[in-house]
């Protein structure tokens, strides 16, 4: 079983038109998505901190060095 692929030269590639949304739509999208991405980044940082805290506190809890009040 073989496949056939059309050859795309640099010349033909330059002729391809790529549609772009209006700048206002891009700005509106960014105003919505950037806060979401920032929150994801913040949550990932918090998860790393919590994971490290869990790794360091679990042995202390199990050995009695640390008490939960």
PQR file of N, CA, C, O and H, with PARSE charges and radii, in Angstrom:
ATOM      1  N   UNK A   1       0.875  -1.177   0.000 -0.4000 1.5000
ATOM      2  CA  UNK A   1       0.000   0.000   0.000 -0.0000 2.0000
ATOM      3  C   UNK A   1       0.913   1.227   0.000  0.5500 1.7000
ATOM      4  O   UNK A   1       1.802   1.356   0.841 -0.5500 1.4000
ATOM      5  N   UNK A   2       0.680   2.101  -0.934 -0.4000 1.5000
ATOM      6  CA  UNK A   2       1.478   3.311  -1.045 -0.0000 2.0000
ATOM      7  C   UNK A   2       0.591   4.529  -0.929  0.5500 1.7000
ATOM      8  O   UNK A   2      -0.636   4.431  -0.914 -0.5500 1.4000
ATOM      9  H   UNK A   2      -0.043   1.996  -1.617  0.4000 1.0000
ATOM     10  N   UNK A   3       1.224   5.656  -0.849 -0.4000 1.5000
ATOM     11  CA  UNK A   3       0.447   6.885  -0.791 -0.0000 2.0000
ATOM     12  C   UNK A   3       1.012   7.861  -1.808  0.5500 1.7000
ATOM     13  O   UNK A   3       2.197   7.833  -2.143 -0.5500 1.4000
ATOM     14  H   UNK A   3       2.221   5.735  -0.862  0.4000 1.0000
ATOM     15  N   UNK A   4       0.153   8.697  -2.274 -0.4000 1.5000
ATOM     16  CA  UNK A   4       0.557   9.703  -3.249 -0.0000 2.0000
ATOM     17  C   UNK A   4       0.399  11.066  -2.593  0.5500 1.7000
ATOM     18  O   UNK A   4      -0.657  11.401  -2.056 -0.5500 1.4000
ATOM     19  H   UNK A   4      -0.809   8.719  -2.003  0.4000 1.0000
ATOM     20  N   UNK A   5       1.460  11.833  -2.651 -0.4000 1.5000
ATOM     21  CA  UNK A   5       1.412  13.171  -2.077 -0.0000 2.0000
ATOM     22  C   UNK A   5       1.783  14.172  -3.150  0.5500 1.7000
ATOM     23  O   UNK A   5       2.768  14.002  -3.869 -0.5500 1.4000
ATOM     24  H   UNK A   5       2.317  11.561  -3.088  0.4000 1.0000
ATOM     25  N   UNK A   6       0.986  15.207  -3.246 -0.4000 1.5000
ATOM     26  CA  UNK A   6       1.289  16.262  -4.204 -0.0000 2.0000
ATOM     27  C   UNK A   6       2.499  17.044  -3.713  0.5500 1.7000
ATOM     28  O   UNK A   6       2.676  17.269  -2.515 -0.5500 1.4000
ATOM     29  H   UNK A   6       0.186  15.345  -2.662  0.4000 1.0000
ATOM     30  N   UNK A   7       3.326  17.452  -4.670 -0.4000 1.5000
ATOM     31  CA  UNK A   7       4.513  18.218  -4.315 -0.0000 2.0000
ATOM     32  C   UNK A   7       4.112  19.680  -4.161  0.5500 1.7000
ATOM     33  O   UNK A   7       3.446  20.244  -5.028 -0.5500 1.4000
ATOM     34  H   UNK A   7       3.183  17.269  -5.643  0.4000 1.0000
ATOM     35  N   UNK A   8       4.515  20.276  -3.072 -0.4000 1.5000
ATOM     36  CA  UNK A   8       4.201  21.672  -2.809 -0.0000 2.0000
ATOM     37  C   UNK A   8       5.504  22.453  -2.825  0.5500 1.7000
ATOM     38  O   UNK A   8       6.306  22.372  -1.894 -0.5500 1.4000
ATOM     39  H   UNK A   8       5.057  19.817  -2.367  0.4000 1.0000
ATOM     40  N   UNK A   9       5.699  23.192  -3.873 -0.4000 1.5000
ATOM     41  CA  UNK A   9       6.934  23.960  -3.999 -0.0000 2.0000
ATOM     42  C   UNK A   9       6.817  25.260  -3.212  0.5500 1.7000
ATOM     43  O   UNK A   9       5.723  25.660  -2.813 -0.5500 1.4000
ATOM     44  H   UNK A   9       5.047  23.257  -4.629  0.4000 1.0000
ATOM     45  N   UNK A  10       7.942  25.904  -2.998 -0.4000 1.5000
ATOM     46  CA  UNK A  10       7.933  27.195  -2.300 -0.0000 2.0000
ATOM     47  C   UNK A  10       7.094  28.210  -3.049  0.5500 1.7000
ATOM     48  O   UNK A  10       6.394  29.019  -2.440 -0.5500 1.4000
ATOM     49  H   UNK A  10       8.830  25.578  -3.322  0.4000 1.0000
ATOM     50  N   UNK A  11       7.164  28.166  -4.355 -0.4000 1.5000
ATOM     51  CA  UNK A  11       6.389  29.107  -5.175 -0.0000 2.0000
ATOM     52  C   UNK A  11       4.896  28.887  -4.959  0.5500 1.7000
ATOM     53  O   UNK A  11       4.143  29.837  -4.747 -0.5500 1.4000
ATOM     54  H   UNK A  11       7.733  27.509  -4.850  0.4000 1.0000
ATOM     55  N   UNK A  12       4.476  27.622  -5.016 -0.4000 1.5000
ATOM     56  CA  UNK A  12       3.060  27.316  -4.805 -0.0000 2.0000
ATOM     57  C   UNK A  12       2.638  27.617  -3.372  0.5500 1.7000
ATOM     58  O   UNK A  12       1.520  28.072  -3.129 -0.5500 1.4000
ATOM     59  H   UNK A  12       5.088  26.850  -5.189  0.4000 1.0000
ATOM     60  N   UNK A  13       3.528  27.365  -2.434 -0.4000 1.5000
ATOM     61  CA  UNK A  13       3.218  27.620  -1.031 -0.0000 2.0000
ATOM     62  C   UNK A  13       2.965  29.099  -0.794  0.5500 1.7000
ATOM     63  O   UNK A  13       2.060  29.460  -0.042 -0.5500 1.4000
ATOM     64  H   UNK A  13       4.437  26.996  -2.631  0.4000 1.0000
ATOM     65  N   UNK A  14       3.751  29.956  -1.423 -0.4000 1.5000
ATOM     66  CA  UNK A  14       3.595  31.412  -1.267 -0.0000 2.0000
ATOM     67  C   UNK A  14       2.275  31.904  -1.838  0.5500 1.7000
ATOM     68  O   UNK A  14       1.783  32.962  -1.445 -0.5500 1.4000
ATOM     69  H   UNK A  14       4.487  29.664  -2.034  0.4000 1.0000
ATOM     70  N   UNK A  15       1.700  31.147  -2.759 -0.4000 1.5000
ATOM     71  CA  UNK A  15       0.442  31.558  -3.390 -0.0000 2.0000
ATOM     72  C   UNK A  15      -0.785  31.228  -2.537  0.5500 1.7000
ATOM     73  O   UNK A  15      -1.878  31.730  -2.796 -0.5500 1.4000
ATOM     74  H   UNK A  15       2.099  30.288  -3.078  0.4000 1.0000
ATOM     75  N   UNK A  16      -0.600  30.392  -1.532 -0.4000 1.5000
ATOM     76  CA  UNK A  16      -1.726  29.981  -0.697 -0.0000 2.0000
ATOM     77  C   UNK A  16      -2.165  31.154   0.177  0.5500 1.7000
ATOM     78  O   UNK A  16      -1.365  31.749   0.899 -0.5500 1.4000
ATOM     79  H   UNK A  16       0.288  29.985  -1.321  0.4000 1.0000
ATOM     80  N   UNK A  17      -3.443  31.467   0.093 -0.4000 1.5000
ATOM     81  CA  UNK A  17      -3.984  32.543   0.926 -0.0000 2.0000
ATOM     82  C   UNK A  17      -4.506  31.957   2.228  0.5500 1.7000
ATOM     83  O   UNK A  17      -5.253  30.979   2.234 -0.5500 1.4000
ATOM     84  H   UNK A  17      -4.093  30.984  -0.494  0.4000 1.0000
ATOM     85  N   UNK A  18      -4.098  32.573   3.324 -0.4000 1.5000
ATOM     86  CA  UNK A  18      -4.534  32.129   4.643 -0.0000 2.0000
ATOM     87  C   UNK A  18      -5.488  33.186   5.187  0.5500 1.7000
ATOM     88  O   UNK A  18      -5.086  34.325   5.422 -0.5500 1.4000
ATOM     89  H   UNK A  18      -3.491  33.368   3.319  0.4000 1.0000
ATOM     90  N   UNK A  19      -6.739  32.817   5.386 -0.4000 1.5000
ATOM     91  CA  UNK A  19      -7.701  33.808   5.886 -0.0000 2.0000
ATOM     92  C   UNK A  19      -7.384  34.214   7.325  0.5500 1.7000
ATOM     93  O   UNK A  19      -7.033  33.374   8.153 -0.5500 1.4000
ATOM     94  H   UNK A  19      -7.066  31.891   5.195  0.4000 1.0000
ATOM     95  N   UNK A  20      -7.507  35.469   7.604 -0.4000 1.5000
ATOM     96  CA  UNK A  20      -7.266  36.006   8.943 -0.0000 2.0000
ATOM     97  C   UNK A  20      -8.550  36.658   9.454  0.5500 1.7000
ATOM     98  O   UNK A  20      -9.231  37.363   8.709 -0.5500 1.4000
ATOM     99  H   UNK A  20      -7.792  36.152   6.931  0.4000 1.0000
ATOM    100  N   UNK A  21      -8.876  36.424  10.713 -0.4000 1.5000
ATOM    101  CA  UNK A  21     -10.058  37.094  11.276 -0.0000 2.0000
ATOM    102  C   UNK A  21      -9.779  38.587  11.442  0.5500 1.7000
ATOM    103  O   UNK A  21      -8.622  39.005  11.481 -0.5500 1.4000
ATOM    104  H   UNK A  21      -8.323  35.851  11.318  0.4000 1.0000
ATOM    105  N   UNK A  22     -10.823  39.375  11.540 -0.4000 1.5000
ATOM    106  CA  UNK A  22     -10.636  40.814  11.767 -0.0000 2.0000
ATOM    107  C   UNK A  22      -9.897  41.063  13.076  0.5500 1.7000
ATOM    108  O   UNK A  22     -10.038  40.296  14.028 -0.5500 1.4000
ATOM    109  H   UNK A  22     -11.763  39.035  11.509  0.4000 1.0000
ATOM    110  N   UNK A  23      -9.119  42.125  13.123 -0.4000 1.5000
ATOM    111  CA  UNK A  23      -8.307  42.437  14.298 -0.0000 2.0000
ATOM    112  C   UNK A  23      -9.159  42.586  15.555  0.5500 1.7000
ATOM    113  O   UNK A  23      -8.722  42.210  16.642 -0.5500 1.4000
ATOM    114  H   UNK A  23      -9.004  42.748  12.350  0.4000 1.0000
ATOM    115  N   UNK A  24     -10.349  43.120  15.425 -0.4000 1.5000
ATOM    116  CA  UNK A  24     -11.229  43.275  16.597 -0.0000 2.0000
ATOM    117  C   UNK A  24     -11.629  41.920  17.171  0.5500 1.7000
ATOM    118  O   UNK A  24     -11.744  41.768  18.387 -0.5500 1.4000
ATOM    119  H   UNK A  24     -10.705  43.425  14.542  0.4000 1.0000
ATOM    120  N   UNK A  25     -11.837  40.952  16.310 -0.4000 1.5000
ATOM    121  CA  UNK A  25     -12.174  39.609  16.777 -0.0000 2.0000
ATOM    122  C   UNK A  25     -10.975  38.975  17.487  0.5500 1.7000
ATOM    123  O   UNK A  25     -11.143  38.294  18.499 -0.5500 1.4000
ATOM    124  H   UNK A  25     -11.743  41.076  15.323  0.4000 1.0000
ATOM    125  N   UNK A  26      -9.786  39.194  16.970 -0.4000 1.5000
ATOM    126  CA  UNK A  26      -8.571  38.696  17.612 -0.0000 2.0000
ATOM    127  C   UNK A  26      -8.415  39.331  18.986  0.5500 1.7000
ATOM    128  O   UNK A  26      -8.087  38.639  19.951 -0.5500 1.4000
ATOM    129  H   UNK A  26      -9.649  39.747  16.148  0.4000 1.0000
ATOM    130  N   UNK A  27      -8.643  40.627  19.089 -0.4000 1.5000
ATOM    131  CA  UNK A  27      -8.538  41.327  20.373 -0.0000 2.0000
ATOM    132  C   UNK A  27      -9.572  40.804  21.366  0.5500 1.7000
ATOM    133  O   UNK A  27      -9.269  40.609  22.543 -0.5500 1.4000
ATOM    134  H   UNK A  27      -8.910  41.189  18.306  0.4000 1.0000
ATOM    135  N   UNK A  28     -10.786  40.580  20.887 -0.4000 1.5000
ATOM    136  CA  UNK A  28     -11.849  40.059  21.765 -0.0000 2.0000
ATOM    137  C   UNK A  28     -11.491  38.653  22.254  0.5500 1.7000
ATOM    138  O   UNK A  28     -11.660  38.344  23.434 -0.5500 1.4000
ATOM    139  H   UNK A  28     -11.032  40.739  19.931  0.4000 1.0000
ATOM    140  N   UNK A  29     -10.999  37.809  21.356 -0.4000 1.5000
ATOM    141  CA  UNK A  29     -10.575  36.460  21.719 -0.0000 2.0000
ATOM    142  C   UNK A  29      -9.476  36.526  22.777  0.5500 1.7000
ATOM    143  O   UNK A  29      -9.532  35.822  23.785 -0.5500 1.4000
ATOM    144  H   UNK A  29     -10.862  38.060  20.398  0.4000 1.0000
ATOM    145  N   UNK A  30      -8.480  37.375  22.538 -0.4000 1.5000
ATOM    146  CA  UNK A  30      -7.374  37.503  23.490 -0.0000 2.0000
ATOM    147  C   UNK A  30      -7.853  38.000  24.843  0.5500 1.7000
ATOM    148  O   UNK A  30      -7.338  37.568  25.874 -0.5500 1.4000
ATOM    149  H   UNK A  30      -8.435  37.946  21.719  0.4000 1.0000
ATOM    150  N   UNK A  31      -8.821  38.892  24.859 -0.4000 1.5000
ATOM    151  CA  UNK A  31      -9.314  39.414  26.139 -0.0000 2.0000
ATOM    152  C   UNK A  31     -10.007  38.326  26.958  0.5500 1.7000
ATOM    153  O   UNK A  31     -10.072  38.413  28.184 -0.5500 1.4000
ATOM    154  H   UNK A  31      -9.240  39.242  24.021  0.4000 1.0000
ATOM    155  N   UNK A  32     -10.517  37.314  26.285 -0.4000 1.5000
ATOM    156  CA  UNK A  32     -11.165  36.198  26.979 -0.0000 2.0000
ATOM    157  C   UNK A  32     -10.144  35.114  27.342  0.5500 1.7000
ATOM    158  O   UNK A  32     -10.145  34.602  28.462 -0.5500 1.4000
ATOM    159  H   UNK A  32     -10.464  37.243  25.289  0.4000 1.0000
ATOM    160  N   UNK A  33      -9.282  34.774  26.393 -0.4000 1.5000
ATOM    161  CA  UNK A  33      -8.420  33.605  26.583 -0.0000 2.0000
ATOM    162  C   UNK A  33      -7.215  33.889  27.475  0.5500 1.7000
ATOM    163  O   UNK A  33      -6.782  33.002  28.210 -0.5500 1.4000
ATOM    164  H   UNK A  33      -9.281  35.190  25.484  0.4000 1.0000
ATOM    165  N   UNK A  34      -6.670  35.086  27.434 -0.4000 1.5000
ATOM    166  CA  UNK A  34      -5.469  35.388  28.224 -0.0000 2.0000
ATOM    167  C   UNK A  34      -5.719  35.219  29.723  0.5500 1.7000
ATOM    168  O   UNK A  34      -4.896  34.599  30.395 -0.5500 1.4000
ATOM    169  H   UNK A  34      -7.022  35.807  26.837  0.4000 1.0000
ATOM    170  N   UNK A  35      -6.818  35.741  30.278 -0.4000 1.5000
ATOM    171  CA  UNK A  35      -7.071  35.479  31.705 -0.0000 2.0000
ATOM    172  C   UNK A  35      -7.235  33.986  32.021  0.5500 1.7000
ATOM    173  O   UNK A  35      -6.833  33.534  33.093 -0.5500 1.4000
ATOM    174  H   UNK A  35      -7.487  36.245  29.732  0.4000 1.0000
ATOM    175  N   UNK A  36      -7.812  33.236  31.110 -0.4000 1.5000
ATOM    176  CA  UNK A  36      -7.977  31.798  31.320 -0.0000 2.0000
ATOM    177  C   UNK A  36      -6.608  31.116  31.349  0.5500 1.7000
ATOM    178  O   UNK A  36      -6.341  30.289  32.221 -0.5500 1.4000
ATOM    179  H   UNK A  36      -8.138  33.604  30.239  0.4000 1.0000
ATOM    180  N   UNK A  37      -5.751  31.462  30.402 -0.4000 1.5000
ATOM    181  CA  UNK A  37      -4.409  30.878  30.366 -0.0000 2.0000
ATOM    182  C   UNK A  37      -3.596  31.287  31.587  0.5500 1.7000
ATOM    183  O   UNK A  37      -2.832  30.486  32.126 -0.5500 1.4000
ATOM    184  H   UNK A  37      -5.968  32.134  29.694  0.4000 1.0000
ATOM    185  N   UNK A  38      -3.760  32.534  32.022 -0.4000 1.5000
ATOM    186  CA  UNK A  38      -3.069  32.986  33.243 -0.0000 2.0000
ATOM    187  C   UNK A  38      -3.517  32.174  34.453  0.5500 1.7000
ATOM    188  O   UNK A  38      -2.696  31.799  35.290 -0.5500 1.4000
ATOM    189  H   UNK A  38      -4.380  33.184  31.584  0.4000 1.0000
ATOM    190  N   UNK A  39      -4.819  31.901  34.548 -0.4000 1.5000
ATOM    191  CA  UNK A  39      -5.347  31.117  35.663 -0.0000 2.0000
ATOM    192  C   UNK A  39      -4.821  29.688  35.616  0.5500 1.7000
ATOM    193  O   UNK A  39      -4.492  29.113  36.654 -0.5500 1.4000
ATOM    194  H   UNK A  39      -5.486  32.205  33.868  0.4000 1.0000
ATOM    195  N   UNK A  40      -4.739  29.112  34.417 -0.4000 1.5000
ATOM    196  CA  UNK A  40      -4.192  27.760  34.279 -0.0000 2.0000
ATOM    197  C   UNK A  40      -2.751  27.738  34.768  0.5500 1.7000
ATOM    198  O   UNK A  40      -2.354  26.831  35.499 -0.5500 1.4000
ATOM    199  H   UNK A  40      -5.006  29.579  33.574  0.4000 1.0000
ATOM    200  N   UNK A  41      -1.968  28.736  34.364 -0.4000 1.5000
ATOM    201  CA  UNK A  41      -0.572  28.819  34.785 -0.0000 2.0000
ATOM    202  C   UNK A  41      -0.462  28.961  36.299  0.5500 1.7000
ATOM    203  O   UNK A  41       0.393  28.335  36.927 -0.5500 1.4000
ATOM    204  H   UNK A  41      -2.291  29.473  33.769  0.4000 1.0000
ATOM    205  N   UNK A  42      -1.324  29.782  36.880 -0.4000 1.5000
ATOM    206  CA  UNK A  42      -1.338  29.973  38.336 -0.0000 2.0000
ATOM    207  C   UNK A  42      -1.707  28.670  39.043  0.5500 1.7000
ATOM    208  O   UNK A  42      -1.095  28.318  40.052 -0.5500 1.4000
ATOM    209  H   UNK A  42      -2.018  30.291  36.370  0.4000 1.0000
ATOM    210  N   UNK A  43      -2.691  27.963  38.528 -0.4000 1.5000
ATOM    211  CA  UNK A  43      -3.105  26.684  39.123 -0.0000 2.0000
ATOM    212  C   UNK A  43      -2.000  25.643  39.031  0.5500 1.7000
ATOM    213  O   UNK A  43      -1.797  24.872  39.969 -0.5500 1.4000
ATOM    214  H   UNK A  43      -3.188  28.248  37.709  0.4000 1.0000
ATOM    215  N   UNK A  44      -1.284  25.612  37.910 -0.4000 1.5000
ATOM    216  CA  UNK A  44      -0.179  24.666  37.777 -0.0000 2.0000
ATOM    217  C   UNK A  44       0.923  24.968  38.785  0.5500 1.7000
ATOM    218  O   UNK A  44       1.507  24.050  39.361 -0.5500 1.4000
ATOM    219  H   UNK A  44      -1.449  26.238  37.148  0.4000 1.0000
ATOM    220  N   UNK A  45       1.210  26.249  39.001 -0.4000 1.5000
ATOM    221  CA  UNK A  45       2.220  26.623  40.002 -0.0000 2.0000
ATOM    222  C   UNK A  45       1.759  26.208  41.394  0.5500 1.7000
ATOM    223  O   UNK A  45       2.547  25.676  42.177 -0.5500 1.4000
ATOM    224  H   UNK A  45       0.736  26.995  38.533  0.4000 1.0000
ATOM    225  N   UNK A  46       0.488  26.448  41.706 -0.4000 1.5000
ATOM    226  CA  UNK A  46      -0.057  26.039  43.010 -0.0000 2.0000
ATOM    227  C   UNK A  46      -0.001  24.525  43.175  0.5500 1.7000
ATOM    228  O   UNK A  46       0.302  24.030  44.261 -0.5500 1.4000
ATOM    229  H   UNK A  46      -0.152  26.880  41.070  0.4000 1.0000
ATOM    230  N   UNK A  47      -0.293  23.787  42.106 -0.4000 1.5000
ATOM    231  CA  UNK A  47      -0.234  22.319  42.173 -0.0000 2.0000
ATOM    232  C   UNK A  47       1.180  21.836  42.461  0.5500 1.7000
ATOM    233  O   UNK A  47       1.370  20.889  43.224 -0.5500 1.4000
ATOM    234  H   UNK A  47      -0.539  24.189  41.224  0.4000 1.0000
ATOM    235  N   UNK A  48       2.175  22.483  41.854 -0.4000 1.5000
ATOM    236  CA  UNK A  48       3.568  22.093  42.124 -0.0000 2.0000
ATOM    237  C   UNK A  48       3.913  22.331  43.591  0.5500 1.7000
ATOM    238  O   UNK A  48       4.561  21.494  44.218 -0.5500 1.4000
ATOM    239  H   UNK A  48       2.020  23.252  41.235  0.4000 1.0000
ATOM    240  N   UNK A  49       3.486  23.463  44.139 -0.4000 1.5000
ATOM    241  CA  UNK A  49       3.750  23.780  45.548 -0.0000 2.0000
ATOM    242  C   UNK A  49       3.056  22.777  46.460  0.5500 1.7000
ATOM    243  O   UNK A  49       3.656  22.267  47.407 -0.5500 1.4000
ATOM    244  H   UNK A  49       2.960  24.143  43.629  0.4000 1.0000
ATOM    245  N   UNK A  50       1.790  22.500  46.169 -0.4000 1.5000
ATOM    246  CA  UNK A  50       1.042  21.545  46.991 -0.0000 2.0000
ATOM    247  C   UNK A  50       1.638  20.142  46.915  0.5500 1.7000
ATOM    248  O   UNK A  50       1.702  19.432  47.919 -0.5500 1.4000
ATOM    249  H   UNK A  50       1.303  22.914  45.400  0.4000 1.0000
ATOM    250  N   UNK A  51       2.070  19.753  45.733 -0.4000 1.5000
ATOM    251  CA  UNK A  51       2.684  18.440  45.569 -0.0000 2.0000
ATOM    252  C   UNK A  51       3.976  18.339  46.375  0.5500 1.7000
ATOM    253  O   UNK A  51       4.227  17.322  47.021 -0.5500 1.4000
ATOM    254  H   UNK A  51       2.018  20.330  44.918  0.4000 1.0000
ATOM    255  N   UNK A  52       4.786  19.376  46.340 -0.4000 1.5000
ATOM    256  CA  UNK A  52       6.031  19.377  47.106 -0.0000 2.0000
ATOM    257  C   UNK A  52       5.742  19.358  48.608  0.5500 1.7000
ATOM    258  O   UNK A  52       6.424  18.668  49.365 -0.5500 1.4000
ATOM    259  H   UNK A  52       4.582  20.203  45.816  0.4000 1.0000
ATOM    260  N   UNK A  53       4.734  20.113  49.035 -0.4000 1.5000
ATOM    261  CA  UNK A  53       4.342  20.132  50.443 -0.0000 2.0000
ATOM    262  C   UNK A  53       3.880  18.746  50.886  0.5500 1.7000
ATOM    263  O   UNK A  53       4.213  18.291  51.980 -0.5500 1.4000
ATOM    264  H   UNK A  53       4.180  20.674  48.420  0.4000 1.0000
ATOM    265  N   UNK A  54       3.118  18.090  50.036 -0.4000 1.5000
ATOM    266  CA  UNK A  54       2.643  16.741  50.348 -0.0000 2.0000
ATOM    267  C   UNK A  54       3.810  15.767  50.476  0.5500 1.7000
ATOM    268  O   UNK A  54       3.850  14.947  51.393 -0.5500 1.4000
ATOM    269  H   UNK A  54       2.847  18.460  49.148  0.4000 1.0000
ATOM    270  N   UNK A  55       4.767  15.869  49.538 -0.4000 1.5000
ATOM    271  CA  UNK A  55       5.921  14.962  49.582 -0.0000 2.0000
ATOM    272  C   UNK A  55       6.755  15.154  50.845  0.5500 1.7000
ATOM    273  O   UNK A  55       7.281  14.185  51.394 -0.5500 1.4000
ATOM    274  H   UNK A  55       4.735  16.536  48.793  0.4000 1.0000
ATOM    275  N   UNK A  56       6.880  16.394  51.308 -0.4000 1.5000
ATOM    276  CA  UNK A  56       7.713  16.631  52.492 -0.0000 2.0000
ATOM    277  C   UNK A  56       6.962  16.395  53.797  0.5500 1.7000
ATOM    278  O   UNK A  56       7.573  16.019  54.797 -0.5500 1.4000
ATOM    279  H   UNK A  56       6.453  17.181  50.862  0.4000 1.0000
ATOM    280  N   UNK A  57       5.650  16.610  53.803 -0.4000 1.5000
ATOM    281  CA  UNK A  57       4.914  16.480  55.065 -0.0000 2.0000
ATOM    282  C   UNK A  57       4.429  15.058  55.351  0.5500 1.7000
ATOM    283  O   UNK A  57       4.256  14.698  56.515 -0.5500 1.4000
ATOM    284  H   UNK A  57       5.154  16.916  52.991  0.4000 1.0000
ATOM    285  N   UNK A  58       4.207  14.252  54.328 -0.4000 1.5000
ATOM    286  CA  UNK A  58       3.692  12.895  54.545 -0.0000 2.0000
ATOM    287  C   UNK A  58       4.617  12.061  55.428  0.5500 1.7000
ATOM    288  O   UNK A  58       4.139  11.453  56.386 -0.5500 1.4000
ATOM    289  H   UNK A  58       4.348  14.545  53.382  0.4000 1.0000
ATOM    290  N   UNK A  59       5.910  12.005  55.150 -0.4000 1.5000
ATOM    291  CA  UNK A  59       6.775  11.212  56.034 -0.0000 2.0000
ATOM    292  C   UNK A  59       6.772  11.738  57.474  0.5500 1.7000
ATOM    293  O   UNK A  59       6.839  10.954  58.420 -0.5500 1.4000
ATOM    294  H   UNK A  59       6.298  12.499  54.372  0.4000 1.0000
ATOM    295  N   UNK A  60       6.695  13.051  57.640 -0.4000 1.5000
ATOM    296  CA  UNK A  60       6.682  13.628  58.988 -0.0000 2.0000
ATOM    297  C   UNK A  60       5.390  13.273  59.715  0.5500 1.7000
ATOM    298  O   UNK A  60       5.400  12.993  60.914 -0.5500 1.4000
ATOM    299  H   UNK A  60       6.641  13.688  56.871  0.4000 1.0000
ATOM    300  N   UNK A  61       4.278  13.287  58.984 -0.4000 1.5000
ATOM    301  CA  UNK A  61       3.001  12.896  59.592 -0.0000 2.0000
ATOM    302  C   UNK A  61       3.036  11.425  60.011  0.5500 1.7000
ATOM    303  O   UNK A  61       2.592  11.081  61.106 -0.5500 1.4000
ATOM    304  H   UNK A  61       4.270  13.515  58.010  0.4000 1.0000
ATOM    305  N   UNK A  62       3.558  10.565  59.150 -0.4000 1.5000
ATOM    306  CA  UNK A  62       3.575   9.139  59.438 -0.0000 2.0000
ATOM    307  C   UNK A  62       4.532   8.800  60.581  0.5500 1.7000
ATOM    308  O   UNK A  62       4.301   7.844  61.321 -0.5500 1.4000
ATOM    309  H   UNK A  62       3.919  10.844  58.260  0.4000 1.0000
ATOM    310  N   UNK A  63       5.600   9.577  60.726 -0.4000 1.5000
ATOM    311  CA  UNK A  63       6.573   9.282  61.789 -0.0000 2.0000
ATOM    312  C   UNK A  63       6.194   9.954  63.105  0.5500 1.7000
ATOM    313  O   UNK A  63       6.814   9.685  64.134 -0.5500 1.4000
ATOM    314  H   UNK A  63       5.787  10.354  60.125  0.4000 1.0000
ATOM    315  N   UNK A  64       5.187  10.824  63.085 -0.4000 1.5000
ATOM    316  CA  UNK A  64       4.786  11.510  64.312 -0.0000 2.0000
ATOM    317  C   UNK A  64       5.525  12.807  64.557  0.5500 1.7000
ATOM    318  O   UNK A  64       5.293  13.458  65.577 -0.5500 1.4000
ATOM    319  H   UNK A  64       4.684  11.042  62.249  0.4000 1.0000
ATOM    320  N   UNK A  65       6.414  13.207  63.648 -0.4000 1.5000
ATOM    321  CA  UNK A  65       7.140  14.474  63.802 -0.0000 2.0000
ATOM    322  C   UNK A  65       6.213  15.671  63.608  0.5500 1.7000
ATOM    323  O   UNK A  65       6.503  16.774  64.072 -0.5500 1.4000
ATOM    324  H   UNK A  65       6.602  12.678  62.821  0.4000 1.0000
ATOM    325  N   UNK A  66       5.102  15.443  62.920 -0.4000 1.5000
ATOM    326  CA  UNK A  66       4.175  16.516  62.630 -0.0000 2.0000
ATOM    327  C   UNK A  66       2.779  16.062  63.038  0.5500 1.7000
ATOM    328  O   UNK A  66       2.362  14.951  62.710 -0.5500 1.4000
ATOM    329  H   UNK A  66       4.867  14.547  62.544  0.4000 1.0000
ATOM    330  N   UNK A  67       2.061  16.916  63.748 -0.4000 1.5000
ATOM    331  CA  UNK A  67       0.702  16.569  64.179 -0.0000 2.0000
ATOM    332  C   UNK A  67      -0.318  17.460  63.483  0.5500 1.7000
ATOM    333  O   UNK A  67      -0.066  18.631  63.199 -0.5500 1.4000
ATOM    334  H   UNK A  67       2.399  17.819  64.015  0.4000 1.0000
ATOM    335  N   UNK A  68      -1.460  16.873  63.222 -0.4000 1.5000
ATOM    336  CA  UNK A  68      -2.580  17.635  62.681 -0.0000 2.0000
ATOM    337  C   UNK A  68      -3.502  17.953  63.836  0.5500 1.7000
ATOM    338  O   UNK A  68      -3.984  17.054  64.525 -0.5500 1.4000
ATOM    339  H   UNK A  68      -1.664  15.922  63.453  0.4000 1.0000
ATOM    340  N   UNK A  69      -3.746  19.231  64.046 -0.4000 1.5000
ATOM    341  CA  UNK A  69      -4.556  19.654  65.194 -0.0000 2.0000
ATOM    342  C   UNK A  69      -5.940  20.043  64.748  0.5500 1.7000
ATOM    343  O   UNK A  69      -6.769  20.428  65.572 -0.5500 1.4000
ATOM    344  H   UNK A  69      -3.355  19.962  63.486  0.4000 1.0000
TER
END
